[in-house]
XYZ file of C-alpha atoms in Angstrom:
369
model
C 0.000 0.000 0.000
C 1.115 3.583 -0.625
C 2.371 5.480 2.366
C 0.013 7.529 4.549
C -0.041 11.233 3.544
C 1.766 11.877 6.680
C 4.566 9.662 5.969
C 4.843 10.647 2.223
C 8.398 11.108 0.660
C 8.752 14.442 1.773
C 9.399 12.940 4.958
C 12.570 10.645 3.483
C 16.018 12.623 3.826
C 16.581 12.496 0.273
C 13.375 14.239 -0.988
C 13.687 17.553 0.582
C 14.657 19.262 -2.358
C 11.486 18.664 -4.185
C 9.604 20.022 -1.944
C 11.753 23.156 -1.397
C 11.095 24.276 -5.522
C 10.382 27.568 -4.196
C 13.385 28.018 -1.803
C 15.856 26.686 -4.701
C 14.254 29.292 -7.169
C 14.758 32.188 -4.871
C 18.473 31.261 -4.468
C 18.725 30.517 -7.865
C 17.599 34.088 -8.424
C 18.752 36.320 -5.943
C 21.996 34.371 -4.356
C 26.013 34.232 -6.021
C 26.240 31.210 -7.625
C 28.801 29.813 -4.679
C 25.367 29.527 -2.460
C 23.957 27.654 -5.253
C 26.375 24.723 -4.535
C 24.357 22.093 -3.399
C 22.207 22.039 -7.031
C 24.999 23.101 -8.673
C 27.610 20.778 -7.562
C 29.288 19.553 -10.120
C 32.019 20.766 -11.967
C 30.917 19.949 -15.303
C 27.332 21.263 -14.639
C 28.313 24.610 -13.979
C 30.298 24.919 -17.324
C 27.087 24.178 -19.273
C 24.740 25.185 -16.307
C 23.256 28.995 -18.278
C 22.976 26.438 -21.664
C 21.375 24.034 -19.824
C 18.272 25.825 -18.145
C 18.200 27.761 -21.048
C 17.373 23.896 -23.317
C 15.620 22.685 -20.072
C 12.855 25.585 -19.896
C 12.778 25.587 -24.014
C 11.712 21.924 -24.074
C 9.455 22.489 -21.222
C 7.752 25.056 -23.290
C 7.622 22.587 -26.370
C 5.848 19.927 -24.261
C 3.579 22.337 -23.036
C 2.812 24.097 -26.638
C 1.808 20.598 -28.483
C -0.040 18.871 -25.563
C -4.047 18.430 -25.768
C -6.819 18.956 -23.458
C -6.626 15.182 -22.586
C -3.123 14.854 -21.905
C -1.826 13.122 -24.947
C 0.290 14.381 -27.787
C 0.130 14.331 -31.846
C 3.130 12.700 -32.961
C 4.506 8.822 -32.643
C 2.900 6.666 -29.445
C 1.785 10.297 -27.975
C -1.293 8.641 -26.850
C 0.563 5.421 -24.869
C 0.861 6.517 -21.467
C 4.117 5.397 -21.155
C 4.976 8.453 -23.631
C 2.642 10.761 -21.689
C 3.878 9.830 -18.564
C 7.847 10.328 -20.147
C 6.241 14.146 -20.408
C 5.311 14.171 -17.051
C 8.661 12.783 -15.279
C 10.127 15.163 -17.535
C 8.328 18.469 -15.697
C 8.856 16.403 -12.309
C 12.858 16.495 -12.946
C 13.202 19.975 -14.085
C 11.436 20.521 -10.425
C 7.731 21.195 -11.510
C 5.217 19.254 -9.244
C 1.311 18.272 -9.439
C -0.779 21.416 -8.844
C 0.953 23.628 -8.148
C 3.389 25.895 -10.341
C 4.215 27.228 -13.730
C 3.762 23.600 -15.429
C 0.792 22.621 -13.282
C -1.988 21.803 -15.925
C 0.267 20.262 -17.781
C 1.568 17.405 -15.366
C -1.793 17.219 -13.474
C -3.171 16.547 -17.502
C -0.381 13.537 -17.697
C -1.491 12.407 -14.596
C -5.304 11.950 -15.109
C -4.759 10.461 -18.016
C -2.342 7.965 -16.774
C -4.627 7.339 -13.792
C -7.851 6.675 -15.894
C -6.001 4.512 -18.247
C -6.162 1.405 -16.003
C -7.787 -1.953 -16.645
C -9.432 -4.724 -14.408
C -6.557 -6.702 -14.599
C -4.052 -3.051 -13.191
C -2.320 -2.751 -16.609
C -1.818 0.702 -17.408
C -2.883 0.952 -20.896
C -4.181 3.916 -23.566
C -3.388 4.626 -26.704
C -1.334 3.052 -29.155
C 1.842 1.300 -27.161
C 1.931 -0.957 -30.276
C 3.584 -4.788 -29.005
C 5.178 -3.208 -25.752
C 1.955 -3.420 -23.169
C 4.457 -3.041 -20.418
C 7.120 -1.702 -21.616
C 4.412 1.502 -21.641
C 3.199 -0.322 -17.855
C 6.280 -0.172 -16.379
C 6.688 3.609 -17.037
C 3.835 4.937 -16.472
C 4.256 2.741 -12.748
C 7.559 4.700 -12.510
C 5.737 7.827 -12.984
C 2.986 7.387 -10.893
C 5.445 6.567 -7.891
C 7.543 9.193 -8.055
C 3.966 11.326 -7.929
C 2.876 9.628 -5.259
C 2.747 11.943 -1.974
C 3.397 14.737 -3.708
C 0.026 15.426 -4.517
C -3.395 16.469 -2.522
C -5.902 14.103 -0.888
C -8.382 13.487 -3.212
C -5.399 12.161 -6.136
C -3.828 10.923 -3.648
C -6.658 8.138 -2.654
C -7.253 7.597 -6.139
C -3.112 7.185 -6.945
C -2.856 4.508 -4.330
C -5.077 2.091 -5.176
C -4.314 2.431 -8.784
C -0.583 2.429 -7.800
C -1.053 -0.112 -5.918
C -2.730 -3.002 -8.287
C 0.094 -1.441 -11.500
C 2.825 -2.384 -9.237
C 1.135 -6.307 -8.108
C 0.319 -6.844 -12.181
C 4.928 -6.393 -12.517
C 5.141 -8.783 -9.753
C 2.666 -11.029 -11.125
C 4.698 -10.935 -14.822
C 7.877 -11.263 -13.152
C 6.415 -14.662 -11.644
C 5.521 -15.910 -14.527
C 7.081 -19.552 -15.814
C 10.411 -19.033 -17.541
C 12.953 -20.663 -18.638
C 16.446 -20.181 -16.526
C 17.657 -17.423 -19.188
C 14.464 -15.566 -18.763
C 13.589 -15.900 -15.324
C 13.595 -12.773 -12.777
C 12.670 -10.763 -15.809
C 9.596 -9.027 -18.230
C 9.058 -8.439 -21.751
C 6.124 -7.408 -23.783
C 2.981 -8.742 -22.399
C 2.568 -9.750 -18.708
C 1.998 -13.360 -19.549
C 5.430 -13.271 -21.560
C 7.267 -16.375 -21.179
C 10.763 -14.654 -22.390
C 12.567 -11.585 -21.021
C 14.711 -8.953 -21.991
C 17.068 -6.047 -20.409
C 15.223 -3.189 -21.909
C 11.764 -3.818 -20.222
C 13.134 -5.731 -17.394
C 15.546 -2.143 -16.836
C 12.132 -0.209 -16.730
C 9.870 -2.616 -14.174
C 12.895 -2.699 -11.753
C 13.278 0.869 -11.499
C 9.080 0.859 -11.150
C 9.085 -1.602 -8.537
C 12.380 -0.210 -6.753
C 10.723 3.593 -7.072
C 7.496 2.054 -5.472
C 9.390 0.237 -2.943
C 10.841 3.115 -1.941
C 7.329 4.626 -1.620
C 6.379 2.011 1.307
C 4.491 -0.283 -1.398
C 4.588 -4.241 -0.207
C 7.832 -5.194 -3.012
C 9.534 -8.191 -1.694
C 13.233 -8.040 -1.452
C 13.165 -11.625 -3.701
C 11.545 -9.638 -6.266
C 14.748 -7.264 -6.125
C 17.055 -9.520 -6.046
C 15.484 -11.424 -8.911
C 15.390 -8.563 -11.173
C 19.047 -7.482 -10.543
C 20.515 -11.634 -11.105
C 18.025 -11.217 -14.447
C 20.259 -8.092 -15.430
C 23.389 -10.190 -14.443
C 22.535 -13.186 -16.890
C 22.682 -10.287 -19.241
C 25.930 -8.449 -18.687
C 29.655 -9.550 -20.175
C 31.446 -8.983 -17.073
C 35.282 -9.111 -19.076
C 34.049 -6.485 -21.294
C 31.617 -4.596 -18.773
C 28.668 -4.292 -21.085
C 25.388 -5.146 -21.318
C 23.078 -6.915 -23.990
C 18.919 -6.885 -24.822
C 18.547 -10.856 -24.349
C 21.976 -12.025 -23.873
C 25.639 -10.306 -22.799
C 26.199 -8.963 -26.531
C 23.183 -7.425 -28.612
C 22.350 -3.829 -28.652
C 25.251 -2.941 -26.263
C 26.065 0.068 -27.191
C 22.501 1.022 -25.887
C 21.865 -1.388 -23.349
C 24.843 -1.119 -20.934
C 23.845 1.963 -19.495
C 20.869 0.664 -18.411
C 22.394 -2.002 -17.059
C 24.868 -0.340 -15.310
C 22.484 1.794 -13.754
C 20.154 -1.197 -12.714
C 23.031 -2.255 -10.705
C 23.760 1.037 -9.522
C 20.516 1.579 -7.795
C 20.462 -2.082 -6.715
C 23.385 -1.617 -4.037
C 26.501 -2.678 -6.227
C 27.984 0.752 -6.597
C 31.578 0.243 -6.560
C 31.607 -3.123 -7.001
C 33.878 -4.712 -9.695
C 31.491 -4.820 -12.610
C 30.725 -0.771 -12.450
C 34.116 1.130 -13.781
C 34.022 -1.541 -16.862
C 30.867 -0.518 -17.447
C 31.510 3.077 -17.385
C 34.426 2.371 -19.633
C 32.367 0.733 -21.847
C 29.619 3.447 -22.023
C 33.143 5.965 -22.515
C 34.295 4.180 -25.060
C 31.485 4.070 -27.568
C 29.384 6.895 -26.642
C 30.133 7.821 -30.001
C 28.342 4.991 -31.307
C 24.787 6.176 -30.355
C 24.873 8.724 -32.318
C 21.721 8.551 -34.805
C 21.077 5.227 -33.713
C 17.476 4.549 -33.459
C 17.505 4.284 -29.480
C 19.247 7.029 -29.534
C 17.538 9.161 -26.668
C 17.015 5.605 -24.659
C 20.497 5.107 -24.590
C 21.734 8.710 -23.977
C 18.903 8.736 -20.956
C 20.392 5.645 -19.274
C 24.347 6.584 -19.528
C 23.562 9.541 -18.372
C 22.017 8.305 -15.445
C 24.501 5.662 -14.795
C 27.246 7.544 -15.312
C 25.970 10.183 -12.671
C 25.431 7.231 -9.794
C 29.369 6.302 -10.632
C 30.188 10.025 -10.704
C 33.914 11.010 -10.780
C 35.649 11.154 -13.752
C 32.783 9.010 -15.592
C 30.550 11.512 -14.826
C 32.687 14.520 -15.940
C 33.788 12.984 -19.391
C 30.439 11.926 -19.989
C 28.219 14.659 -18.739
C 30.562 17.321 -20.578
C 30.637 15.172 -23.950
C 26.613 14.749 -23.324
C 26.126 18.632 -22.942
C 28.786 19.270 -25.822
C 26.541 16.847 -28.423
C 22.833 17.585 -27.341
C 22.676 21.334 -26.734
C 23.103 22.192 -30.629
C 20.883 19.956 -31.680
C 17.709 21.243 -29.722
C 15.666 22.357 -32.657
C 14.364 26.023 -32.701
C 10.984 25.503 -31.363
C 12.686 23.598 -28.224
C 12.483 20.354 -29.251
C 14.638 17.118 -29.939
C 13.709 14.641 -32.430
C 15.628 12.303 -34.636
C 12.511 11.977 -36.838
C 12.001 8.021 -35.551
C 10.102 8.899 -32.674
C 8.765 12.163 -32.884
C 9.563 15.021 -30.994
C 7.801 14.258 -27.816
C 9.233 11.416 -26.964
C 13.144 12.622 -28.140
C 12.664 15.639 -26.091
C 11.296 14.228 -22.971
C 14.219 11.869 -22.933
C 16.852 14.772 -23.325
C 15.475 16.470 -20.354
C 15.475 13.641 -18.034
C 19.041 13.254 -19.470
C 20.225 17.001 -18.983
C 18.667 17.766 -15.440
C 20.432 14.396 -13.809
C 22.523 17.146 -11.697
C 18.966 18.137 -10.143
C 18.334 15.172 -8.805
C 14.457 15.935 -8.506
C 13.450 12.304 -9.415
C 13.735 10.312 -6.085
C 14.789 6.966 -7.648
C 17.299 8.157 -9.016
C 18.706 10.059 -5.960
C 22.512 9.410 -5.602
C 23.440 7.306 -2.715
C 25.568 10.363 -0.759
C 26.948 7.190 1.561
C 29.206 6.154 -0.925
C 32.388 7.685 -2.356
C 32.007 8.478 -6.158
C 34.562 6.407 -8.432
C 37.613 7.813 -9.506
């Protein structure tokens, strides 16, 4: 069950900062940027930081200018809730929160329509999410967690329950026959009897996000997930693959990497290869068709490993992406429209604002050299 509204996150140590938006904006505005430290704290964010809000509240503007009344956009999959609730996460990590704010309507809009989108069965599911049921599912789970407690009573007791049955449906596919390749993961349907790291990456950052939340996730579950990702990874060469150690690395490993990350092996013997995988052929993701996907996950990997991996990567990341925004504030390769393309570069660019609380660096651990 969700947590009570007086034991939401803004209770947890490491979800203050969402919940003091309007203290951040005032230093932001009115204080030297040495008192802006603690968003500010990296190195290579402050080289691109005046770029970077700059893109950030251009793409914002973008999302808001092509959304309709219901929620959903015009391009590719704009209807799936997974793509609407991209949108929303997107607002949530530039800061902006349910009802209240510059970017209200527009993230209380992804929300309804996420929230009315649910079947008998708890699958999350409007629109056209063409053969990946919960690969959208496992999204718009994500997205509804990391909402969860931040908004007022009356979502709030209709976000729990509907929260609540999204997250037992991933169990449920998770514990699902499969063979010994396959088990401990999810794929396209939630009676899928195969797996792979790209949907499996998703659900385990839903079900750790809700766990975090106070939902009823078993540990097993966890620790299921993460030996799924494992059966997955080339451990000589530190990457990752989509159904076995090799395919699609280029764009896999990072989510990989950060699966592990947020799974309590930071530091362990399998991260720096990764992150010197991701180094080495960031290049390589250039105009590939998961482009944004990819870019997304390194970035957040590379950000939990932090250090030099985050530096060379984050700076290289800023370097490529900020000429490309398109005039009207928007990112798009043409495969996937722009919705989707930008949503994914601004949950890529404001990493360093760690608004999103799964994705909150663990400050208990030293970042890698």
């Amino acid at each position: 069950m969700p947590l009570p509204l007086t034991q939401n996150r803004r209770d947890h140590p490491t979800q203050g900062l969402r919940w003091s938006l309007l203290v951040l904006v005032f230093l932001a505005l009115c204080l030297p940027a040495r008192a802006q430290e603690p968003l500010a704290r990296q190195d290579i964010f402050r080289k691109h930081q005046p770029a970077i809000e700059s893109a950030v509240a251009k793409a914002l503007r973008y999302l808001a200018s092509t959304q309709a009344a219901d929620g959903t956009y015009p391009d590719s999959y704009g209807r799936s809730v997974g793509v609407v609730s991209l949108v929303g996460m997107a607002y949530l990590s530039a800061g902006h929160t349910p009802g209240y704010g510059e970017y209200a309507e527009e993230l209380d809009r992804c929300l309804r329509y996420v929230l009315d989108s649910q079947r008998g069965n708890g699958l999350l599911d409007k629109g056209d999410s063409g053969h990946g049921l919960m690969y959208a599912h496992n999204i718009a789970t994500l997205f509804l967690s990391e909402c969860s407690g931040m908004v007022d009573v009356e979502t709030q007791d209709q976000l729990g329950p509907v929260l609540a049955r999204a997250t037992k449906l991933i169990l449920e596919a998770q514990a699902v026959p499969k063979n010994e390749n396959h088990e401990g993961g999810w794929r396209y349907k939630p009676d899928s009897r195969d797996s792979d790291l790209s949907c499996s990456g998703w659900a385990l950052m839903a079900l750790s996000s809700a766990k975090l939340n106070g939902a009823p996730v078993p540990d097993e579950a966890i620790q299921k997930a993460v030996a799924y990702v494992l059966k997955n990874h080339d451990r000589e060469e530190g990457r990752f693959g989509y159904t076995d150690p090799w395919g699609h690395s280029e764009t896999l490993t990072g989510c990989g990497l950060l699966c592990l990350e947020l799974s309590g092996y930071h530091g362990t013997e399998s991260t720096p290869r990764s992150g010197e995988y991701i180094l080495k052929h960031r290049q390589h993701i250039i105009n590939n068709a998961h482009e944004y996907y990819a870019n997304y996950y390194n970035a957040q990997a590379m950000f939990q490993l932090g250090g030099r991996f985050w530096a060379q990567y984050g700076d290289w990341m800023y370097t490529e992406y900020l000429p490309k925004q398109q005039t009207n504030g928007s990112w798009s390769n043409g495969r996937n429209g722009g919705t989707y393309g930008t949503s994914m570069m601004v949950l890529s660019f404001t990493v360093p604002y760690r608004q999103l609380p799964i994705y909150q660096r663990d400050e208990t651990v030293d970042e890698l050299p």
